[in-house]
Coordinates of C-alpha atoms in Angstrom, one line a residue:
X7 CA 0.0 0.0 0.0
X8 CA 1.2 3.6 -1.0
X9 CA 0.3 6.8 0.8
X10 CA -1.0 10.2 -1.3
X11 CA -0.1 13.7 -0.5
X12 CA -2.7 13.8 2.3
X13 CA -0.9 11.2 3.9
X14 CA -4.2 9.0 3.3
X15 CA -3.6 5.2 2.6
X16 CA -4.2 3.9 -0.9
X17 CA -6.5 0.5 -0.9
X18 CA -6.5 0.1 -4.6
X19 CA -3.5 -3.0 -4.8
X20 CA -3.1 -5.8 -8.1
X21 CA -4.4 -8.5 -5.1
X22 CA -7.3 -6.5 -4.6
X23 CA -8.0 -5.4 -8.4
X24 CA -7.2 -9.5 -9.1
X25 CA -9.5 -10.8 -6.6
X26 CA -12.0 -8.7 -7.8
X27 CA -12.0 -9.9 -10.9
X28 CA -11.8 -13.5 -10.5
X29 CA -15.6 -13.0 -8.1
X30 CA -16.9 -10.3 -10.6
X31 CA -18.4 -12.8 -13.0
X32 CA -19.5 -15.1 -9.4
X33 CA -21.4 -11.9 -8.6
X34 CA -22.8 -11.3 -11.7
X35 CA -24.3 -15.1 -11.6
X36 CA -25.7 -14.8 -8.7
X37 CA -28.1 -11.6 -8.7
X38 CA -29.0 -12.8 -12.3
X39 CA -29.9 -16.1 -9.7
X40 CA -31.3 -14.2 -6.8
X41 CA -33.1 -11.9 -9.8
X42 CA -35.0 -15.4 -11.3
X43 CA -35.9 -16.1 -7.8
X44 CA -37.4 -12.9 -7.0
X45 CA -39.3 -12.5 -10.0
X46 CA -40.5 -15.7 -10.1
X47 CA -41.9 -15.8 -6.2
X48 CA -43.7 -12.3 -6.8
X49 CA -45.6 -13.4 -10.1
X50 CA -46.5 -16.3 -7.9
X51 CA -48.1 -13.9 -5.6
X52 CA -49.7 -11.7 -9.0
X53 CA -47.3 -8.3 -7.3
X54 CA -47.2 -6.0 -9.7
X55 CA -43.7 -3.7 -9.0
X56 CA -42.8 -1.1 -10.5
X57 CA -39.2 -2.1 -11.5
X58 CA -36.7 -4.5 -10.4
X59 CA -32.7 -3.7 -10.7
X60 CA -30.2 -5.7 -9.9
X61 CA -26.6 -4.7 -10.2
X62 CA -22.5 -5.4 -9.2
X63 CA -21.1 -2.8 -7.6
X64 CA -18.0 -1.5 -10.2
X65 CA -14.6 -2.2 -8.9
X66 CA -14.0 1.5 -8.1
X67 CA -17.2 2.4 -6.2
X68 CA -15.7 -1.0 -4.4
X69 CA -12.6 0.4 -3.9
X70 CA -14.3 3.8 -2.6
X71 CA -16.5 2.0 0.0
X72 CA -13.4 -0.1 1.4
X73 CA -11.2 2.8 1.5
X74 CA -13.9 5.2 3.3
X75 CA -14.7 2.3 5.5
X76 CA -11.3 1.3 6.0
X77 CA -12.1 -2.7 5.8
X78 CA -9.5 -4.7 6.5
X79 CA -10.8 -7.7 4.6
X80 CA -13.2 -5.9 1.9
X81 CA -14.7 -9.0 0.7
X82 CA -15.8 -10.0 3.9
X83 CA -16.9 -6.9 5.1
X84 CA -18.5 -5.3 2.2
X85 CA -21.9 -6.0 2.5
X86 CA -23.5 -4.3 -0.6
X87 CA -21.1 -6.1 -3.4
X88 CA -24.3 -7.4 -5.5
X89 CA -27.9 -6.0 -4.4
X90 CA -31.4 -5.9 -6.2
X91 CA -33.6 -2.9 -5.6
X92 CA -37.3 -3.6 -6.3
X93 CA -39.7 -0.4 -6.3
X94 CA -43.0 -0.9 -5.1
X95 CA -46.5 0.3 -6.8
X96 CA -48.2 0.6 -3.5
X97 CA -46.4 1.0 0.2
X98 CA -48.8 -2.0 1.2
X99 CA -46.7 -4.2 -1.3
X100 CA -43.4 -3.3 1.2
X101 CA -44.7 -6.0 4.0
X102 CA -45.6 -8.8 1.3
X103 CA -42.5 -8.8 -0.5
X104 CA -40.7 -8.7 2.6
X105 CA -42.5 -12.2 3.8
X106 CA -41.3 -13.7 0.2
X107 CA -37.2 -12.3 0.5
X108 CA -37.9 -14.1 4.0
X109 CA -39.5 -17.1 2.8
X110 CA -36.5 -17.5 -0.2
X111 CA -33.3 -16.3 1.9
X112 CA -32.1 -16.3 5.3
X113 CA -32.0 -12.8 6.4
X114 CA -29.0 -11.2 8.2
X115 CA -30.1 -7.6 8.9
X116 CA -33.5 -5.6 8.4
X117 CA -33.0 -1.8 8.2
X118 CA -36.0 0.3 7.4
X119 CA -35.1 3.9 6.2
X120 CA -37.8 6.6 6.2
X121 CA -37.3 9.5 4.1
X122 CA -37.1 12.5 6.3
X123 CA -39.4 14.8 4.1
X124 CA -42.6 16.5 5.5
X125 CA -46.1 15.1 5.1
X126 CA -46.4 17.6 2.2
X127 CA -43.1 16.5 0.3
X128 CA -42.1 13.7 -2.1
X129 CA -40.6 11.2 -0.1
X130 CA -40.3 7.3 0.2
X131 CA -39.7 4.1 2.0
X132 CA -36.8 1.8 2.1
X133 CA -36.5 -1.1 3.4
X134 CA -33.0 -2.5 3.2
X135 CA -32.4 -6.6 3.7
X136 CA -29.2 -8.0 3.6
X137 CA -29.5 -11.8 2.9
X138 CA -28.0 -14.5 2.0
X139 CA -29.0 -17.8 -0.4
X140 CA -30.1 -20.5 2.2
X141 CA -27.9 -23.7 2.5
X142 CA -30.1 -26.0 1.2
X143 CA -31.0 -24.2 -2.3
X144 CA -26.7 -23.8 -2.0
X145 CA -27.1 -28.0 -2.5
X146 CA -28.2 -27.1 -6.5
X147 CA -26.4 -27.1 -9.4
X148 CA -26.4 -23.8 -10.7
X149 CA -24.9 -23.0 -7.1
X150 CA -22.0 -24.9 -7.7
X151 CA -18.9 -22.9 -7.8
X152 CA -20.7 -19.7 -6.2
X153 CA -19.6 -20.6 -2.6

């Protein structure tokens, strides 16, 4: 590791930048994964959303987080490294996808963000679940070299 002018430390190594590319393409397998399994468990309950994203955090807004955060073992500790974002229709639809993530993943952490704007403002709801694919769907073939 190298220091800047500010004396800061700079994360960004060829172990780092390496690792990361060797579990990109894991990553990208397995919100493409999660993804099938979302949509599929809300048409099975006729939800209508408005969109679903999913996405890979880049290697720099990576290498961002884990400098800001100073993470001493960034794959480990980066929670946020692939994500899907659903946007409801209706907040009522907020409760019943929750009960499906929880019914398809083991959840690790629940965080629900209100948007500080007045009654009179433009705001929304988030609620932010950081999961993980249970052990038994883990068992499947398409799993395989994701562990």
């Amino acid at each position: 590791m190298a220091e800047n002018d500010l004396g800061d430390l700079i994360v960004d190594s060829i172990d780092l930048r390496s690792k990361y590319a060797v579990l990109r393409p894991k990553y990208d397998r397995l919100v493409s994964l999660v993804s099938l399994i979302l949509k599929t468990a809300i048409s099975h309950k006729n939800i209508k959303l408005h969109s679903m994203k999913q996405r890979v955090k880049n290697y720099n807004s990576f290498l961002e987080k884990v400098d800001r955060k100073k993470y001493k073992d960034p794959f480990a500790q980066c929670t946020d490294l692939a994500g899907s974002r659903l946007v409801c229709l209706f907040t009522s639809q907020i409760e019943e996808i929750k009960k499906i993530i929880e019914e398809e993943f083991d959840v690790i952490e629940v965080t629900n963000k209100k948007s500080t704007k007045k009654f009179d403002q433009f705001g929304y709801l988030s609620l932010h679940m950081l999961v993980k694919v249970p052990k038994q769907r883990l068992k499947h073939i398409e799993y395989a070299d994701l562990n």
